[in-house]
């Protein structure tokens, strides 16, 4: 009965798959690091680099054709990025000096980072965002968008938290940026770069295994966008034990790859048919389901029974004979230093010892 109800709901109330798009900014200021710019800022839309600036170039650089078009069509937008790049680097260098004093730190390598991002759901219109600061590789301060206050994960950041909490106008500007300005930028970028940003590419999925006792890896490559998930199931239920999820990694062509491993050490061969691997790409209704089948697993492993023992043994014997000859030769030449002559030398005692040494080296 429940199955029929589910079918009825799917037919008359079809599921709409929404996609969440994001715009992220990564900003890094450093002190004491040689041979690199002491300020770098990068922007990404849906994990695709869109712009870049640093303390040497001063002017933002478009990383995509559609980013360049946005700069050309809207000079004020380019000016906004330019000012953010110039002003932020001076502010952040000052932040490092202040933090060094607060934390009683000496000169040396210090890094101050900020990551801010907004996310927009293209179906529901829901918007979310965050701002997070880091210092010397650790979380330092985070913005709570719901309360418009700051969170200090470390006692050293409490002073900065109280200072920022009192600046209500500044917090309201962050609220405006994360909930209004940033999502509008996302929509503009998506419209200009829709041919690449809104494309959908399904992956090829393979089952891989190093040895018969190794975990079976379900590997998907060539998919786009990066918003995807993959998991193993048993009897239609997602597995959480004996499963190891890999990260989503970029390919050289702009697509992505990922894998998820399943440990089968406690699974009998008869139960393999109960397992399958599921790949789901955000925005795509149908999943890619791959049954766990030993016949389709790809591996480079060769069983001992199939190993070409004859040629290998022959090769090993040949190498051993060659090694024996080499050792014998070395032994004879070492004995030569104690008065013995090479086995193939003539009886002429007028041979120049230096010429024999040269011959041995040639």
Short mmCIF file of C-alpha atoms in Angstrom, two decimals:
data_model
loop_
_atom_site.label_atom_id
_atom_site.label_comp_id
_atom_site.label_asym_id
_atom_site.label_seq_id
_atom_site.Cartn_x
_atom_site.Cartn_y
_atom_site.Cartn_z
CA UNK A 1 0.00 0.00 0.00
CA UNK A 2 2.81 2.39 0.84
CA UNK A 3 4.43 1.71 -2.54
CA UNK A 4 1.22 2.63 -4.39
CA UNK A 5 0.92 5.83 -2.37
CA UNK A 6 4.48 6.76 -3.27
CA UNK A 7 3.83 6.14 -6.98
CA UNK A 8 0.68 8.28 -6.79
CA UNK A 9 2.60 11.16 -5.21
CA UNK A 10 5.37 10.98 -7.79
CA UNK A 11 2.88 11.05 -10.68
CA UNK A 12 0.59 13.81 -9.51
CA UNK A 13 3.06 15.80 -7.41
CA UNK A 14 6.39 15.48 -9.24
CA UNK A 15 9.54 16.26 -7.29
CA UNK A 16 11.33 19.44 -8.35
CA UNK A 17 15.08 19.25 -7.94
CA UNK A 18 16.59 22.58 -6.98
CA UNK A 19 20.21 23.59 -7.29
CA UNK A 20 22.14 25.81 -4.91
CA UNK A 21 24.64 28.21 -6.45
CA UNK A 22 27.38 29.98 -4.55
CA UNK A 23 29.81 32.86 -4.75
CA UNK A 24 32.91 32.65 -2.55
CA UNK A 25 35.76 35.01 -1.82
CA UNK A 26 39.05 33.85 -0.33
CA UNK A 27 41.36 36.57 0.96
CA UNK A 28 44.83 36.04 2.42
CA UNK A 29 47.27 38.56 3.90
CA UNK A 30 50.68 37.44 5.09
CA UNK A 31 53.68 38.76 6.94
CA UNK A 32 57.20 37.37 6.76
CA UNK A 33 56.58 35.12 3.74
CA UNK A 34 59.19 35.64 1.03
CA UNK A 35 58.80 35.51 -2.75
CA UNK A 36 54.99 35.64 -2.73
CA UNK A 37 52.52 38.56 -2.75
CA UNK A 38 51.62 39.58 0.80
CA UNK A 39 47.98 39.91 -0.25
CA UNK A 40 45.94 37.61 -2.51
CA UNK A 41 42.19 37.53 -3.20
CA UNK A 42 40.29 34.99 -5.31
CA UNK A 43 36.61 34.82 -6.28
CA UNK A 44 34.74 31.65 -7.30
CA UNK A 45 31.26 30.99 -8.64
CA UNK A 46 30.15 27.40 -8.10
CA UNK A 47 33.81 26.59 -7.39
CA UNK A 48 34.91 28.04 -10.76
CA UNK A 49 37.57 30.81 -10.43
CA UNK A 50 36.15 34.10 -11.70
CA UNK A 51 38.59 36.79 -10.58
CA UNK A 52 41.94 37.37 -8.93
CA UNK A 53 43.97 40.22 -7.49
CA UNK A 54 47.09 40.60 -5.37
CA UNK A 55 49.33 43.27 -3.84
CA UNK A 56 51.55 43.34 -6.91
CA UNK A 57 49.00 43.60 -9.73
CA UNK A 58 46.67 45.98 -7.87
CA UNK A 59 43.89 45.60 -10.50
CA UNK A 60 41.49 42.62 -10.52
CA UNK A 61 42.09 40.07 -13.27
CA UNK A 62 39.17 38.26 -14.93
CA UNK A 63 39.61 34.50 -15.03
CA UNK A 64 36.67 33.79 -17.35
CA UNK A 65 35.40 35.39 -20.54
CA UNK A 66 32.06 36.07 -18.91
CA UNK A 67 33.79 37.76 -15.95
CA UNK A 68 35.62 40.03 -18.36
CA UNK A 69 32.35 40.84 -20.10
CA UNK A 70 30.80 41.80 -16.77
CA UNK A 71 33.72 44.15 -16.10
CA UNK A 72 33.34 45.70 -19.55
CA UNK A 73 29.55 46.06 -19.35
CA UNK A 74 29.62 47.43 -15.81
CA UNK A 75 32.69 49.61 -15.08
CA UNK A 76 31.31 50.32 -11.60
CA UNK A 77 31.51 46.63 -10.84
CA UNK A 78 35.17 46.58 -11.83
CA UNK A 79 35.76 49.68 -9.71
CA UNK A 80 34.09 47.96 -6.74
CA UNK A 81 36.45 45.02 -7.05
CA UNK A 82 39.44 47.33 -7.46
CA UNK A 83 38.63 49.30 -4.32
CA UNK A 84 38.00 46.12 -2.34
CA UNK A 85 41.35 44.79 -3.46
CA UNK A 86 43.28 47.96 -2.61
CA UNK A 87 41.62 48.84 0.68
CA UNK A 88 41.36 45.32 2.06
CA UNK A 89 45.06 44.59 1.73
CA UNK A 90 45.99 47.64 3.83
CA UNK A 91 43.35 46.81 6.43
CA UNK A 92 44.49 43.20 6.74
CA UNK A 93 48.16 44.09 7.07
CA UNK A 94 47.13 46.35 9.93
CA UNK A 95 45.07 43.49 11.44
CA UNK A 96 48.18 41.31 11.53
CA UNK A 97 50.11 43.98 13.44
CA UNK A 98 47.24 44.41 15.93
CA UNK A 99 46.91 40.67 16.50
CA UNK A 100 50.64 40.28 16.99
CA UNK A 101 50.45 42.88 19.76
CA UNK A 102 47.35 41.34 21.34
CA UNK A 103 48.85 37.85 21.30
CA UNK A 104 52.32 39.06 22.29
CA UNK A 105 53.88 37.57 19.19
CA UNK A 106 57.26 38.38 17.68
CA UNK A 107 58.08 38.93 14.05
CA UNK A 108 58.00 35.94 11.74
CA UNK A 109 55.52 34.26 9.46
CA UNK A 110 51.90 35.19 10.21
CA UNK A 111 48.83 34.71 8.00
CA UNK A 112 45.44 36.40 8.26
CA UNK A 113 42.60 34.96 6.16
CA UNK A 114 38.96 35.65 5.40
CA UNK A 115 36.43 33.47 3.65
CA UNK A 116 32.98 34.85 2.88
CA UNK A 117 30.29 33.24 0.79
CA UNK A 118 26.64 33.40 -0.13
CA UNK A 119 24.43 30.60 -1.43
CA UNK A 120 21.25 30.94 -3.50
CA UNK A 121 18.70 28.21 -4.19
CA UNK A 122 17.45 28.67 -7.77
CA UNK A 123 14.12 26.95 -6.98
CA UNK A 124 13.10 28.15 -3.52
CA UNK A 125 14.97 31.46 -3.60
CA UNK A 126 16.43 30.68 -0.17
CA UNK A 127 19.61 32.60 0.62
CA UNK A 128 22.32 31.81 3.13
CA UNK A 129 25.80 33.12 3.81
CA UNK A 130 28.75 33.21 6.16
CA UNK A 131 31.92 35.11 6.99
CA UNK A 132 34.85 33.45 8.71
CA UNK A 133 38.28 34.74 9.72
CA UNK A 134 41.38 32.68 10.39
CA UNK A 135 44.76 33.53 11.87
CA UNK A 136 47.89 31.42 11.50
CA UNK A 137 45.91 28.49 10.18
CA UNK A 138 43.24 28.36 12.91
CA UNK A 139 39.65 29.62 13.15
CA UNK A 140 39.60 33.04 14.74
CA UNK A 141 36.19 34.70 14.24
CA UNK A 142 32.88 33.90 12.53
CA UNK A 143 29.77 35.93 11.74
CA UNK A 144 26.35 34.71 12.88
CA UNK A 145 23.94 35.85 10.19
CA UNK A 146 20.86 35.13 12.33
CA UNK A 147 21.86 37.33 15.28
CA UNK A 148 24.22 39.70 13.41
CA UNK A 149 26.86 39.05 16.06
CA UNK A 150 30.29 37.47 16.03
CA UNK A 151 31.43 34.13 17.42
CA UNK A 152 34.87 33.77 19.00
CA UNK A 153 36.07 30.13 18.95
CA UNK A 154 39.23 31.11 20.83
CA UNK A 155 39.67 33.24 23.98
CA UNK A 156 42.19 35.39 22.12
CA UNK A 157 39.40 36.52 19.76
CA UNK A 158 36.98 37.71 22.46
CA UNK A 159 38.33 41.28 22.39
CA UNK A 160 37.80 41.48 18.63
CA UNK A 161 34.33 39.93 18.98
CA UNK A 162 33.14 42.56 21.45
CA UNK A 163 34.54 45.34 19.30
CA UNK A 164 32.73 44.08 16.21
CA UNK A 165 29.49 43.40 18.07
CA UNK A 166 29.34 47.04 19.09
CA UNK A 167 29.66 48.18 15.47
CA UNK A 168 26.06 47.52 14.46
CA UNK A 169 26.34 49.50 11.24
CA UNK A 170 29.21 47.33 10.06
CA UNK A 171 27.29 44.17 10.90
CA UNK A 172 24.27 45.43 8.99
CA UNK A 173 26.52 45.97 5.95
CA UNK A 174 27.64 42.37 6.18
CA UNK A 175 24.00 41.30 6.40
CA UNK A 176 23.15 43.30 3.27
CA UNK A 177 26.13 41.92 1.37
CA UNK A 178 25.43 38.27 2.23
CA UNK A 179 21.66 38.29 1.77
CA UNK A 180 21.16 40.77 -1.08
CA UNK A 181 24.21 42.05 -2.95
CA UNK A 182 26.08 38.75 -3.13
CA UNK A 183 23.08 36.66 -4.34
CA UNK A 184 22.43 39.25 -7.05
CA UNK A 185 26.02 38.86 -8.18
CA UNK A 186 25.50 35.10 -8.35
CA UNK A 187 22.49 35.54 -10.63
CA UNK A 188 24.35 37.94 -12.91
CA UNK A 189 27.32 35.61 -13.20
CA UNK A 190 25.07 32.64 -13.92
CA UNK A 191 23.33 34.54 -16.70
CA UNK A 192 26.60 35.59 -18.33
CA UNK A 193 28.31 32.23 -17.90
CA UNK A 194 25.32 29.91 -18.26
CA UNK A 195 26.84 28.02 -21.20
CA UNK A 196 29.50 26.64 -18.85
CA UNK A 197 28.18 27.20 -15.32
CA UNK A 198 24.74 25.70 -15.94
CA UNK A 199 25.83 22.76 -18.07
CA UNK A 200 25.24 19.21 -16.83
CA UNK A 201 27.59 16.33 -17.55
CA UNK A 202 27.06 12.83 -16.22
CA UNK A 203 30.09 10.73 -15.33
CA UNK A 204 31.36 7.33 -16.27
CA UNK A 205 31.20 5.05 -13.22
CA UNK A 206 33.53 2.11 -12.67
CA UNK A 207 34.18 -0.44 -9.96
CA UNK A 208 37.88 -0.73 -9.09
CA UNK A 209 39.81 -3.07 -6.82
CA UNK A 210 43.56 -3.45 -6.22
CA UNK A 211 43.51 -7.03 -4.91
CA UNK A 212 40.73 -9.51 -4.09
CA UNK A 213 41.05 -8.57 -0.40
CA UNK A 214 41.04 -4.80 -1.00
CA UNK A 215 37.94 -2.60 -0.68
CA UNK A 216 35.93 -2.12 -3.87
CA UNK A 217 36.04 1.49 -5.02
CA UNK A 218 33.10 2.99 -6.87
CA UNK A 219 34.72 5.71 -8.98
CA UNK A 220 32.88 8.41 -10.97
CA UNK A 221 34.73 10.79 -13.27
CA UNK A 222 33.79 13.46 -15.80
CA UNK A 223 30.75 14.94 -14.03
CA UNK A 224 29.72 18.58 -13.76
CA UNK A 225 28.82 20.52 -11.67
CA UNK A 226 30.69 19.53 -8.52
CA UNK A 227 27.50 19.27 -6.48
CA UNK A 228 27.21 15.50 -6.38
CA UNK A 229 27.05 12.66 -3.92
CA UNK A 230 27.83 8.97 -4.12
CA UNK A 231 27.15 6.16 -1.68
CA UNK A 232 26.85 2.40 -1.31
CA UNK A 233 23.56 0.66 -0.57
CA UNK A 234 22.58 -2.73 0.75
CA UNK A 235 19.09 -3.95 -0.07
CA UNK A 236 18.23 -0.39 -1.11
CA UNK A 237 19.35 1.19 2.18
CA UNK A 238 22.32 3.55 2.33
CA UNK A 239 25.35 2.13 4.11
CA UNK A 240 27.39 4.06 6.67
CA UNK A 241 29.59 1.31 8.13
CA UNK A 242 32.59 -0.13 6.25
CA UNK A 243 32.35 2.78 3.82
CA UNK A 244 34.96 5.48 3.17
CA UNK A 245 34.04 8.57 1.17
CA UNK A 246 36.64 10.37 -0.92
CA UNK A 247 36.73 14.08 -1.71
CA UNK A 248 35.43 15.62 -4.92
CA UNK A 249 38.51 16.41 -7.01
CA UNK A 250 38.89 18.48 -10.19
CA UNK A 251 39.91 17.01 -13.54
CA UNK A 252 42.15 18.82 -16.01
CA UNK A 253 39.20 19.49 -18.33
CA UNK A 254 37.12 21.31 -15.69
CA UNK A 255 34.97 18.33 -14.76
CA UNK A 256 35.16 16.48 -11.43
CA UNK A 257 35.77 13.02 -10.01
CA UNK A 258 35.02 11.24 -6.76
CA UNK A 259 35.04 7.76 -5.24
CA UNK A 260 33.60 5.82 -2.34
CA UNK A 261 35.13 2.60 -1.01
CA UNK A 262 33.31 -0.42 0.40
CA UNK A 263 35.05 -2.93 2.67
CA UNK A 264 33.79 -6.41 1.79
CA UNK A 265 35.98 -8.42 4.17
CA UNK A 266 32.95 -9.57 6.16
CA UNK A 267 30.63 -10.06 3.18
CA UNK A 268 30.16 -13.48 1.63
CA UNK A 269 30.27 -13.78 -2.18
CA UNK A 270 26.63 -14.84 -2.15
CA UNK A 271 25.63 -11.49 -0.62
CA UNK A 272 27.41 -9.29 -3.19
CA UNK A 273 24.24 -9.07 -5.27
CA UNK A 274 22.58 -7.18 -2.40
CA UNK A 275 24.94 -4.21 -2.83
CA UNK A 276 24.99 -1.37 -5.32
CA UNK A 277 26.64 2.03 -5.75
CA UNK A 278 24.53 5.16 -6.33
CA UNK A 279 25.72 8.38 -7.94
CA UNK A 280 23.50 11.46 -7.70
CA UNK A 281 24.17 14.75 -9.51
CA UNK A 282 22.42 17.84 -8.16
CA UNK A 283 19.64 18.99 -10.45
CA UNK A 284 19.37 15.63 -12.24
CA UNK A 285 16.39 13.44 -11.41
CA UNK A 286 17.74 10.02 -12.34
CA UNK A 287 20.59 8.42 -10.40
CA UNK A 288 23.32 6.21 -11.83
CA UNK A 289 23.12 2.84 -10.09
CA UNK A 290 25.95 0.32 -10.45
CA UNK A 291 25.43 -3.23 -9.18
CA UNK A 292 28.25 -4.87 -7.27
CA UNK A 293 29.32 -7.54 -9.75
CA UNK A 294 32.68 -9.27 -9.64
CA UNK A 295 32.64 -9.65 -13.42
CA UNK A 296 32.72 -5.88 -14.03
CA UNK A 297 35.36 -4.95 -11.44
CA UNK A 298 38.49 -3.52 -13.05
CA UNK A 299 41.84 -4.48 -11.53
CA UNK A 300 45.52 -4.80 -12.39
CA UNK A 301 45.99 -7.69 -10.01
CA UNK A 302 47.15 -11.04 -11.45
CA UNK A 303 46.61 -14.28 -9.53
CA UNK A 304 49.66 -16.52 -8.91
CA UNK A 305 48.11 -19.27 -11.06
CA UNK A 306 48.00 -16.91 -14.02
CA UNK A 307 51.46 -15.49 -13.42
CA UNK A 308 53.91 -16.41 -16.26
CA UNK A 309 56.28 -18.38 -14.02
CA UNK A 310 58.41 -19.94 -16.81
CA UNK A 311 59.72 -16.72 -18.38
CA UNK A 312 60.19 -15.12 -15.00
CA UNK A 313 62.15 -18.09 -13.60
CA UNK A 314 64.27 -18.15 -16.74
CA UNK A 315 64.95 -14.45 -16.36
CA UNK A 316 65.89 -14.85 -12.72
CA UNK A 317 68.26 -17.74 -13.52
CA UNK A 318 69.86 -15.64 -16.26
CA UNK A 319 70.36 -12.74 -13.88
CA UNK A 320 71.89 -15.04 -11.27
CA UNK A 321 74.36 -16.45 -13.84
CA UNK A 322 75.28 -12.95 -14.95
CA UNK A 323 75.77 -11.92 -11.34
CA UNK A 324 78.02 -14.95 -10.74
CA UNK A 325 80.19 -14.03 -13.73
CA UNK A 326 80.46 -10.44 -12.51
CA UNK A 327 81.41 -11.53 -9.00
CA UNK A 328 84.05 -13.94 -10.39
CA UNK A 329 85.51 -11.17 -12.53
CA UNK A 330 85.70 -8.82 -9.59
CA UNK A 331 87.37 -11.52 -7.51
CA UNK A 332 90.02 -12.12 -10.20
CA UNK A 333 90.76 -8.44 -10.60
CA UNK A 334 91.07 -8.02 -6.84
CA UNK A 335 93.51 -10.92 -6.71
CA UNK A 336 95.50 -9.14 -9.47
CA UNK A 337 96.37 -6.42 -6.97
CA UNK A 338 97.98 -9.06 -4.74
CA UNK A 339 100.17 -10.44 -7.50
CA UNK A 340 97.78 -12.52 -9.56
CA UNK A 341 97.25 -11.70 -13.23
CA UNK A 342 93.90 -11.59 -15.06
CA UNK A 343 92.85 -15.01 -16.29
CA UNK A 344 92.97 -13.92 -19.95
CA UNK A 345 96.20 -11.92 -19.81
CA UNK A 346 99.27 -12.85 -21.80
CA UNK A 347 102.54 -14.04 -20.29
CA UNK A 348 104.23 -10.80 -21.24
CA UNK A 349 105.57 -9.19 -18.13
CA UNK A 350 106.13 -5.92 -19.89
CA UNK A 351 102.41 -4.93 -19.76
CA UNK A 352 101.91 -1.43 -18.38
CA UNK A 353 99.78 -1.69 -15.18
CA UNK A 354 98.19 1.67 -15.97
CA UNK A 355 96.99 0.40 -19.34
CA UNK A 356 95.30 -2.57 -17.62
CA UNK A 357 93.52 -0.18 -15.24
CA UNK A 358 92.35 1.97 -18.15
CA UNK A 359 91.04 -1.10 -19.93
CA UNK A 360 89.05 -2.10 -16.87
CA UNK A 361 87.44 1.35 -16.73
CA UNK A 362 86.54 1.51 -20.45
#
